[in-house]
Coordinates of C-alpha atoms in Angstrom, one line a residue:
Chain A
M2 CA 87.2 110.0 69.0
T3 CA 85.9 106.8 70.6
V4 CA 87.0 106.3 74.2
M5 CA 88.3 102.7 74.3
V6 CA 89.7 102.5 77.8
Q7 CA 88.5 104.4 80.8
I8 CA 90.5 104.1 84.0
K9 CA 88.5 105.3 87.0
S10 CA 90.3 106.1 90.3
L11 CA 92.2 102.8 90.3
R12 CA 93.8 102.0 93.6
K13 CA 95.7 98.9 94.7
E14 CA 97.1 98.1 98.1
F15 CA 99.4 95.1 98.8
G16 CA 99.0 94.8 102.5
P17 CA 100.5 98.1 103.9
I18 CA 102.0 99.1 100.6
L19 CA 100.0 101.5 98.4
A20 CA 101.1 100.5 94.9
V21 CA 98.6 102.5 92.8
D22 CA 96.9 105.6 94.2
D23 CA 93.9 107.0 92.5
V24 CA 94.9 106.7 88.9
S25 CA 92.4 107.9 86.3
F26 CA 92.7 108.5 82.5
D27 CA 91.0 107.7 79.2
V28 CA 92.6 106.3 76.1
V29 CA 90.9 106.9 72.7
R30 CA 91.1 104.9 69.5
G31 CA 94.3 105.7 67.5
E32 CA 96.2 106.8 70.6
V33 CA 99.5 105.2 71.6
L34 CA 99.9 105.9 75.3
G35 CA 103.3 105.5 76.8
F36 CA 103.3 104.6 80.5
L37 CA 106.5 105.9 82.1
G38 CA 107.8 105.6 85.6
P39 CA 110.7 104.2 87.6
N40 CA 110.6 100.5 88.6
G41 CA 108.0 99.9 91.3
A42 CA 106.0 103.0 90.4
G43 CA 102.9 101.0 89.7
K44 CA 102.9 100.7 85.9
S45 CA 102.6 96.9 85.8
T46 CA 100.2 96.9 88.7
T47 CA 97.9 99.3 86.8
M48 CA 98.1 97.2 83.7
K49 CA 97.4 94.0 85.6
M50 CA 94.2 95.6 87.0
V51 CA 93.0 96.7 83.6
T52 CA 93.6 93.2 82.1
G53 CA 91.8 91.6 85.0
F54 CA 94.8 89.7 86.4
L55 CA 94.6 91.6 89.7
A56 CA 91.5 92.9 91.4
P57 CA 91.6 96.6 92.3
T58 CA 91.3 97.6 95.9
A59 CA 89.1 100.5 94.7
G60 CA 88.0 102.0 91.4
T61 CA 87.6 100.2 88.1
A62 CA 88.5 100.2 84.5
V63 CA 86.1 100.1 81.6
V64 CA 87.3 98.5 78.3
C65 CA 85.1 99.1 75.2
G66 CA 82.1 99.6 77.5
H67 CA 82.7 96.6 79.7
D68 CA 83.6 97.1 83.3
V69 CA 86.4 94.8 84.3
K70 CA 84.8 94.1 87.6
E71 CA 81.2 93.5 86.3
E72 CA 81.9 91.8 83.0
P73 CA 85.5 90.6 83.2
I74 CA 85.1 88.0 80.4
K75 CA 83.7 90.5 77.9
A76 CA 86.4 93.1 78.8
K77 CA 89.2 90.5 78.5
A78 CA 87.9 89.5 75.0
K79 CA 88.6 93.0 73.8
I80 CA 92.2 93.2 75.1
G81 CA 95.4 91.8 73.7
Y82 CA 97.9 91.6 76.5
L83 CA 101.7 91.1 76.6
P84 CA 102.6 90.5 80.3
E85 CA 105.9 91.7 81.6
G86 CA 108.7 89.4 80.5
A87 CA 106.4 87.7 78.0
P88 CA 105.8 84.5 80.0
L89 CA 105.0 81.5 77.7
Y90 CA 104.5 77.8 78.0
G91 CA 108.1 76.7 77.2
D92 CA 107.3 73.2 76.2
M93 CA 104.8 74.2 73.5
T94 CA 105.6 75.4 70.0
P95 CA 104.6 78.8 68.8
E96 CA 102.1 77.1 66.5
G97 CA 100.6 75.1 69.3
L98 CA 100.4 78.1 71.6
L99 CA 98.7 80.3 69.0
K100 CA 96.2 77.5 68.2
F101 CA 95.4 77.2 71.9
I102 CA 94.9 81.0 72.2
A103 CA 92.8 81.1 69.1
E104 CA 90.6 78.4 70.4
V105 CA 90.2 79.9 73.9
R106 CA 89.5 83.3 72.3
G107 CA 86.8 81.8 70.2
I108 CA 88.1 82.5 66.8
P109 CA 86.0 80.3 64.5
R110 CA 87.7 77.2 63.3
S111 CA 87.6 78.3 59.6
K112 CA 89.4 81.5 60.4
R113 CA 91.9 80.2 62.9
K114 CA 94.6 79.3 60.4
A115 CA 94.5 82.6 58.6
A116 CA 94.6 84.5 61.9
I117 CA 97.6 82.5 63.1
E118 CA 99.4 83.1 59.8
L119 CA 98.7 86.8 59.9
A120 CA 99.8 87.3 63.5
A121 CA 102.9 85.1 63.0
G122 CA 103.7 87.0 59.8
R123 CA 103.4 90.4 61.4
V124 CA 106.1 89.5 64.0
Q125 CA 108.2 87.4 61.6
L126 CA 107.8 84.1 63.3
E127 CA 107.5 81.9 60.3
G128 CA 110.8 80.1 60.6
V129 CA 110.3 78.9 64.2
M130 CA 106.7 77.9 64.3
R131 CA 107.5 74.3 65.2
Q132 CA 110.3 74.7 67.6
P133 CA 109.6 74.4 71.4
I134 CA 109.4 77.9 72.7
E135 CA 112.0 77.3 75.4
T136 CA 114.6 76.7 72.7
L137 CA 114.0 80.1 71.1
S138 CA 116.0 83.3 71.7
K139 CA 114.7 86.1 73.8
G140 CA 113.8 88.1 70.8
Y141 CA 111.7 85.3 69.3
K142 CA 110.0 84.6 72.6
R143 CA 109.0 88.3 72.8
R144 CA 107.6 88.0 69.3
V145 CA 105.6 84.9 70.2
G146 CA 104.2 87.0 73.1
L147 CA 103.3 89.8 70.8
A148 CA 101.8 87.4 68.3
Q149 CA 99.4 85.9 70.9
A150 CA 98.5 89.4 72.0
I151 CA 97.5 90.6 68.5
L152 CA 96.0 87.2 67.3
H153 CA 92.4 88.1 67.7
D154 CA 92.9 91.6 66.3
P155 CA 91.9 93.3 69.6
D156 CA 90.6 96.8 70.0
V157 CA 92.8 97.4 72.9
L158 CA 96.5 96.4 73.2
I159 CA 98.3 96.5 76.5
L160 CA 102.0 95.8 76.3
D161 CA 104.1 95.7 79.4
E162 CA 107.7 96.6 78.4
P163 CA 107.4 95.2 74.9
T164 CA 111.0 96.0 73.9
D165 CA 112.7 95.2 77.2
G166 CA 115.8 93.1 76.5
L167 CA 115.7 93.3 72.8
D168 CA 118.5 94.3 70.5
P169 CA 118.3 97.6 68.6
N170 CA 117.0 96.0 65.4
Q171 CA 114.4 94.1 67.3
K172 CA 113.3 97.2 69.1
F173 CA 113.0 99.0 65.8
E174 CA 110.8 96.2 64.4
V175 CA 108.5 96.1 67.5
R176 CA 108.1 99.9 67.3
Q177 CA 107.3 99.6 63.6
L178 CA 104.7 97.1 64.4
I179 CA 103.1 99.2 67.1
H180 CA 103.1 102.2 64.7
E181 CA 101.4 100.1 62.0
M182 CA 98.7 99.0 64.3
S183 CA 98.1 102.3 66.1
G184 CA 95.5 103.6 63.6
E185 CA 92.6 101.4 64.6
K186 CA 93.4 100.4 68.1
A187 CA 94.0 102.0 71.5
I188 CA 97.5 101.0 72.7
I189 CA 98.9 101.3 76.1
L190 CA 102.6 100.4 76.5
S191 CA 104.9 100.7 79.5
T192 CA 108.6 101.4 79.2
H193 CA 111.4 102.9 81.0
I194 CA 113.3 103.6 77.7
L195 CA 112.6 107.2 77.2
E196 CA 113.6 107.4 73.5
E197 CA 110.8 105.0 72.9
V198 CA 108.2 107.4 74.0
G199 CA 109.3 110.0 71.5
A200 CA 109.5 107.3 68.8
V201 CA 106.1 105.7 69.1
C202 CA 103.8 107.4 71.6
S203 CA 101.3 110.1 70.9
R204 CA 100.8 110.7 74.6
A205 CA 102.9 110.0 77.7
I206 CA 101.8 109.5 81.3
V207 CA 104.4 109.6 84.0
I208 CA 103.6 107.7 87.1
S209 CA 105.6 107.9 90.3
R210 CA 104.8 106.1 93.5
G211 CA 101.4 105.1 92.2
R212 CA 100.3 108.6 91.2
I213 CA 100.2 110.3 87.8
V214 CA 102.6 113.2 87.8
A215 CA 102.4 114.2 84.2
D216 CA 100.0 113.5 81.3
E217 CA 100.8 115.2 78.0
T218 CA 102.4 114.7 74.6
P219 CA 106.1 113.7 74.5
Q220 CA 106.8 117.0 72.9
D221 CA 105.2 119.0 75.7
L222 CA 107.0 116.8 78.2
E223 CA 110.3 117.8 76.5
T224 CA 109.5 121.5 77.0
R225 CA 109.6 120.9 80.7
S226 CA 113.3 120.2 80.5
R227 CA 115.6 123.0 81.5
H228 CA 117.6 122.0 78.5
Y229 CA 114.7 122.8 76.2
N230 CA 115.7 125.8 74.0
A231 CA 119.0 126.0 75.8
V232 CA 121.8 127.2 73.5
R233 CA 125.2 125.6 73.3
V234 CA 128.0 128.0 72.2
S235 CA 131.6 127.5 71.4
V236 CA 133.9 130.3 70.6
R237 CA 137.6 130.9 69.9
G238 CA 139.4 133.4 72.1
G239 CA 137.8 135.8 74.5
A240 CA 136.3 133.1 76.6
E241 CA 136.9 135.0 79.8
K242 CA 134.2 137.6 79.2
L243 CA 131.9 135.2 77.3
V244 CA 130.1 133.8 80.4
A245 CA 129.8 137.1 82.1
E246 CA 128.4 138.8 79.0
L247 CA 125.8 136.1 78.2
K248 CA 124.6 136.2 81.8
R249 CA 123.6 139.8 81.4
L250 CA 121.1 139.0 78.7
E251 CA 117.6 139.7 79.9
R252 CA 116.0 136.3 79.0
V253 CA 118.9 134.2 80.1
S254 CA 118.5 132.4 83.5
S255 CA 121.9 130.9 83.8
V256 CA 125.1 130.0 82.0
E257 CA 127.1 126.9 82.5
S258 CA 130.6 126.8 81.2
L259 CA 131.8 123.6 79.8
E260 CA 135.3 122.4 79.2
S261 CA 137.7 124.5 77.1
A262 CA 140.6 123.1 75.1
N263 CA 142.8 124.4 72.3
G264 CA 141.6 127.9 72.9
V265 CA 138.0 126.9 72.2
A266 CA 135.6 127.8 75.0
E267 CA 132.2 126.2 75.3
C268 CA 129.2 127.1 77.4
R269 CA 125.5 126.2 77.7
V270 CA 123.1 129.1 78.1
F271 CA 119.8 128.3 79.8
P272 CA 116.7 130.4 79.0
K273 CA 114.2 131.7 81.5
P274 CA 111.1 129.4 81.3
G275 CA 109.3 129.7 78.0
A276 CA 111.8 132.0 76.4
S277 CA 113.6 131.5 73.1
I278 CA 117.1 133.0 73.4
V279 CA 119.0 131.9 70.3
A280 CA 118.5 135.3 68.5
D281 CA 119.6 137.2 71.6
V282 CA 122.7 135.0 72.1
S283 CA 123.9 135.2 68.5
Q284 CA 123.4 139.0 68.4
R285 CA 125.5 139.4 71.6
L286 CA 128.2 137.2 70.1
K287 CA 128.2 139.4 67.0
D288 CA 128.4 142.5 69.2
L289 CA 131.4 141.1 71.1
N290 CA 133.0 140.3 67.9
L291 CA 133.9 136.7 68.9
Q292 CA 134.8 134.0 66.5
V293 CA 131.9 131.5 66.8
D294 CA 132.8 127.9 66.3
G295 CA 129.4 126.4 66.9
L296 CA 125.9 127.5 68.0
T297 CA 123.2 124.9 68.5
V298 CA 119.7 125.0 70.1
E299 CA 119.2 122.0 72.3
P300 CA 116.1 119.9 72.4
G301 CA 114.5 119.0 75.7
R302 CA 115.9 116.1 77.5
L303 CA 113.3 113.5 78.6
D304 CA 115.5 111.8 81.0
D305 CA 116.0 115.2 82.7
V306 CA 112.2 115.6 83.0
F307 CA 111.8 112.1 84.0
R308 CA 114.2 112.5 86.9
S309 CA 112.8 115.7 88.1
L310 CA 109.2 114.3 88.0
T311 CA 109.9 111.1 89.8
K312 CA 112.7 111.9 92.2
P313 CA 111.6 111.4 95.8
S314 CA 111.9 115.0 96.9
S315 CA 109.4 116.2 94.3
Q316 CA 106.8 114.0 95.8
G317 CA 106.7 115.4 99.3
G318 CA 108.7 112.5 100.7
D319 CA 105.9 110.3 102.1
A320 CA 107.9 107.1 101.8
Chain B
M23 CA 82.5 76.0 77.1
K24 CA 84.9 76.5 74.2
G25 CA 87.5 77.8 76.6
L26 CA 87.0 74.8 78.9
I27 CA 87.6 72.3 76.1
A28 CA 90.6 74.3 74.8
I29 CA 92.1 74.2 78.3
I30 CA 91.5 70.5 78.7
K31 CA 93.1 69.8 75.4
R32 CA 96.2 72.0 76.1
E33 CA 96.7 70.5 79.5
L34 CA 96.3 66.9 78.4
A35 CA 98.6 67.4 75.5
G36 CA 101.1 69.0 77.9
Y37 CA 101.6 65.7 79.7
F38 CA 102.5 64.0 76.5
I39 CA 104.9 66.5 75.0
T40 CA 107.2 66.2 78.0
P41 CA 108.5 62.9 79.5
V42 CA 106.1 63.4 82.5
A43 CA 103.4 61.2 81.1
Y44 CA 105.6 58.3 80.1
V45 CA 107.6 58.3 83.3
F46 CA 104.4 58.3 85.3
I47 CA 102.6 55.6 83.3
V48 CA 105.7 53.3 83.4
I49 CA 106.1 53.7 87.1
F50 CA 102.4 53.3 87.7
L51 CA 102.2 50.1 85.7
A52 CA 105.4 48.7 87.1
M53 CA 104.3 49.4 90.7
S54 CA 100.9 47.9 90.0
G55 CA 102.6 44.7 88.8
V56 CA 105.0 44.4 91.7
F57 CA 102.4 45.1 94.3
T58 CA 99.9 42.7 92.8
F59 CA 102.1 39.7 92.0
N60 CA 105.0 39.9 94.5
V61 CA 103.7 41.8 97.5
G62 CA 100.0 40.9 97.1
G63 CA 100.6 37.2 96.6
Y64 CA 98.4 37.0 93.5
Y65 CA 99.3 33.5 92.5
E66 CA 99.6 32.1 96.1
R67 CA 96.0 33.2 96.7
A68 CA 94.9 31.0 93.8
Q69 CA 91.8 33.1 93.4
A70 CA 90.5 34.6 90.2
D71 CA 90.0 38.2 91.2
L72 CA 91.9 41.5 91.3
Q73 CA 91.7 42.1 95.0
P74 CA 95.5 42.4 95.6
F75 CA 95.7 44.8 92.6
F76 CA 93.1 47.2 93.9
N77 CA 94.2 46.9 97.6
F78 CA 97.3 48.8 96.8
H79 CA 95.7 51.6 94.8
P80 CA 95.1 54.0 97.7
W81 CA 98.8 53.7 98.7
M82 CA 100.1 54.1 95.2
Y83 CA 97.9 57.1 94.6
L84 CA 99.1 58.7 97.9
F85 CA 102.5 59.4 96.2
L86 CA 101.8 59.3 92.5
I87 CA 98.7 61.6 92.4
P88 CA 100.4 64.5 94.2
A89 CA 103.2 64.1 91.7
I90 CA 100.7 64.9 88.9
S91 CA 98.8 67.6 90.8
M92 CA 101.8 69.5 92.3
R93 CA 102.7 71.3 89.0
L94 CA 99.1 72.2 88.0
W95 CA 99.2 75.8 89.4
A96 CA 102.5 76.1 91.2
E97 CA 104.4 75.8 87.9
E98 CA 102.2 78.5 86.2
R99 CA 102.8 80.8 89.1
R100 CA 106.5 80.3 89.2
V101 CA 107.0 80.8 85.4
G102 CA 104.4 83.6 85.2
T103 CA 102.2 82.0 82.6
I104 CA 99.4 82.2 85.0
E105 CA 99.1 85.9 83.9
L106 CA 98.7 84.8 80.4
L107 CA 96.1 82.2 81.4
M108 CA 94.1 84.4 83.8
T109 CA 93.8 87.3 81.3
L110 CA 92.1 85.1 78.7
P111 CA 88.4 85.5 78.3
V112 CA 87.3 82.5 80.3
S113 CA 85.9 82.1 83.8
E114 CA 88.0 81.0 86.7
W115 CA 85.7 78.0 87.0
A116 CA 86.6 76.9 83.5
I117 CA 90.3 77.1 84.1
V118 CA 90.1 75.3 87.4
A119 CA 87.8 72.6 86.0
G120 CA 89.8 72.4 82.8
K121 CA 93.1 71.7 84.6
F122 CA 91.4 69.2 86.9
I123 CA 89.6 67.3 84.1
A124 CA 92.7 67.0 82.1
A125 CA 94.7 65.6 85.0
W126 CA 91.9 63.2 85.8
L127 CA 91.7 62.0 82.2
F128 CA 95.4 61.5 82.4
A129 CA 95.1 59.4 85.5
G130 CA 92.3 57.6 83.8
I131 CA 94.5 56.7 80.8
A132 CA 97.1 55.3 83.2
L133 CA 94.4 53.2 84.9
A134 CA 93.0 52.1 81.6
L135 CA 96.4 50.7 80.7
T136 CA 96.1 48.1 83.5
V137 CA 93.2 46.5 81.6
P138 CA 95.5 43.6 80.4
M139 CA 95.5 42.5 84.0
W140 CA 91.7 42.3 83.9
I141 CA 92.0 40.2 80.7
T142 CA 94.6 37.9 82.2
V143 CA 92.5 37.1 85.2
N144 CA 89.6 36.2 82.9
W145 CA 91.9 33.9 81.0
L146 CA 93.2 32.2 84.1
G147 CA 89.9 31.7 85.8
D148 CA 86.3 33.0 86.1
P149 CA 86.3 36.2 88.1
D150 CA 83.3 38.3 89.1
N151 CA 83.6 41.0 86.4
G152 CA 81.0 43.2 88.0
V153 CA 83.2 43.5 91.1
I154 CA 86.2 44.4 89.0
F155 CA 84.3 46.9 87.0
A156 CA 83.0 48.5 90.2
S157 CA 86.6 48.6 91.6
Y158 CA 87.8 50.4 88.5
I159 CA 85.1 53.0 88.9
G160 CA 86.0 53.3 92.6
S161 CA 89.7 53.6 91.9
F162 CA 89.1 56.3 89.2
L163 CA 86.9 58.3 91.6
M164 CA 89.4 58.0 94.4
A165 CA 92.1 59.3 92.0
G166 CA 89.9 62.2 91.2
A167 CA 89.5 63.1 94.9
F168 CA 93.2 62.9 95.5
L169 CA 93.8 65.1 92.4
A170 CA 91.2 67.7 93.4
I171 CA 92.9 68.1 96.8
G172 CA 96.3 68.2 95.2
A173 CA 95.2 70.9 92.7
C174 CA 93.8 73.0 95.5
V175 CA 97.1 72.8 97.4
S176 CA 99.1 73.6 94.3
A177 CA 97.1 76.7 93.7
S178 CA 98.3 78.1 97.1
T179 CA 102.0 77.9 96.5
K180 CA 104.7 78.7 94.0
S181 CA 106.8 75.7 94.9
Q182 CA 106.1 72.3 93.5
V183 CA 108.0 70.6 96.3
I184 CA 105.8 72.2 99.0
A185 CA 102.7 71.4 96.9
F186 CA 103.8 67.7 96.8
V187 CA 104.6 67.4 100.5
I188 CA 101.4 69.1 101.7
S189 CA 99.3 67.1 99.3
V190 CA 100.8 63.8 100.5
V191 CA 100.1 64.8 104.1
I192 CA 96.5 65.8 103.5
C193 CA 95.8 62.7 101.4
F194 CA 97.4 60.6 104.0
L195 CA 95.0 62.0 106.6
F196 CA 92.1 61.1 104.4
L197 CA 93.4 57.6 104.1
A198 CA 94.4 57.1 107.6
A199 CA 91.1 58.2 109.0
G200 CA 89.8 54.7 108.3
M201 CA 92.7 52.7 109.6
P202 CA 92.4 50.6 112.8
A203 CA 95.2 52.6 114.5
V204 CA 93.1 55.8 114.2
T205 CA 89.7 54.2 115.0
N206 CA 91.2 52.4 118.0
F207 CA 92.6 55.7 119.2
F208 CA 89.2 57.3 119.1
S209 CA 87.2 54.3 120.3
S210 CA 88.9 54.3 123.7
W211 CA 87.3 57.6 124.7
A212 CA 85.2 59.2 122.0
P213 CA 81.5 58.6 121.4
D214 CA 80.5 56.5 118.4
I215 CA 79.4 59.5 116.5
V216 CA 82.9 60.9 116.4
I217 CA 84.3 57.6 115.3
D218 CA 81.7 57.4 112.5
T219 CA 82.4 60.9 111.4
V220 CA 86.1 60.3 111.2
T221 CA 85.9 57.0 109.4
G222 CA 83.2 58.5 107.2
F223 CA 85.9 60.8 105.8
S224 CA 88.2 58.0 105.0
F225 CA 89.0 57.2 101.4
L226 CA 89.7 53.6 102.5
T227 CA 86.3 53.0 104.0
H228 CA 84.5 54.2 100.8
F229 CA 87.0 52.6 98.4
D230 CA 86.8 49.2 100.2
A231 CA 83.0 49.4 100.1
I232 CA 83.2 49.8 96.3
T233 CA 85.8 47.2 95.7
N234 CA 83.6 44.7 97.5
G235 CA 81.4 45.0 94.5
V236 CA 78.7 47.2 95.9
I237 CA 78.4 50.6 94.3
D238 CA 76.6 52.4 97.0
L239 CA 75.2 55.8 96.1
R240 CA 76.7 57.1 99.4
D241 CA 80.2 56.2 98.4
L242 CA 79.8 57.9 95.0
V243 CA 78.3 61.0 96.6
F244 CA 81.3 61.1 99.0
F245 CA 83.9 61.1 96.3
V246 CA 82.0 63.4 93.9
S247 CA 81.1 65.9 96.5
L248 CA 84.7 65.9 97.8
I249 CA 85.9 66.7 94.3
V250 CA 83.4 69.5 93.8
L251 CA 84.3 70.9 97.2
A252 CA 88.0 70.9 96.6
L253 CA 87.5 72.5 93.2
A254 CA 85.3 75.2 94.7
A255 CA 88.1 75.8 97.3
N256 CA 90.5 76.0 94.4
V257 CA 88.4 78.8 92.7
V258 CA 88.3 80.7 96.0
I259 CA 92.1 80.4 96.4
I260 CA 92.6 81.7 92.9
E261 CA 90.2 84.6 93.5
M262 CA 91.9 85.4 96.8
R263 CA 95.3 85.5 95.1
K264 CA 93.9 87.9 92.6
A265 CA 92.7 90.3 95.3
A266 CA 95.8 90.0 97.4

């Protein structure tokens, strides 16, 4: 496992505001790191420091062995970057822009055409290569931004909200592209769409108020949810005693009764941390001789975890 | 170096894919004509030279050059493309110089399109071509100095309007420093050294010296060092904004 990006105690102050507070992590080749957090948590600021657009107040980042403070040009050469909102020169055509990027990035003249065709092909830009960028739809603009980021086949890809504002089909395509490229690169992407993390990321970092509050796989993150391994039960008749009976189970922490209609009662049974309760619940239902309509084990809910990790009270309330 | 050339090419092409270049060139040429023939009394003077033409250059540049320079950085910052540009593997110097050189070349193209005037004056009479050549050099250098100041101002704001107004004001101060109104103001009370220093910063003083046909090294050094200084300030402003 080659470490491609090392982020070392990055810190950024904007006047009196502390935007990023001592953030450190490593990203290895083959990893797709999802950077999560509410708006203003410091995701973009961290990315801007890694890509050399902003100078850190303290700390540094090392990209493929090049410190962004000491050797910014060498570090930048290793990175493909899609800034937030994919800003582009509107009066240029995608072809003109990609030629310019290829030239600045020092792709040899003989390989330029092939590199541009490959990148444009990967994001399906072929039909619009000669239209001014400002006349393109949002989806196409984003693709142009992605094409310029992958043009020089960088070792490190940094994508700030790559799917923001895209329709579901376009989101799917972008995720597909990220997935295809993930093998030989280290990819960092920021998002606040949680389903995306489960879909493309091999690791998730949650950042809140400039600090890392979680760093694990999306699956592990799910297990933090109180919904993880919760059991949803619906029964016919005998609803009155259902809740009370289930509460008595040893490994159950609480029971929440949901709406009941047409004689069908529903409730959600939460396990004590780490426990699996589906067997216990179904045994008890059998003992009670209730007519079971449905019994499902729930997956963890990332939005649940996200909220509990990033809500102000969990941070000691220093703001 | 590759990056510098790529940036110059992109910036220069940028003028011509939008109407900016054509509007600018047409206005520049039209104003040159009006000032030379109507206001400057070209025919009435009955002299075969381009003095009336060059006399108005400082005043045309005062408004036209900030119109070119105002968008150099302010527009990139407003649209956000500055993030794309500054994360490319090139030095800040290359980006600052690339933008400036492209703008300067563009001003040079507009200036070169006035060459028919030079040809006309040769057809009508027998001018001192050395003086005219020197004047073109002087005019080009002065345009560069205006541009470098304008670029520096543009780097410190998001708003093109603010960039334009402040550039005009600063450029006007550089022009006015050599005008009689200013020198008279100082001469009543200040020692000669103050007056010399103030007029020494005047574009008019140096430009007039060149248009008289004498390319003095001091006048060249003045414009070139002003350009370098303004570009260095431009780099510093860019770096400060990065650290902000």
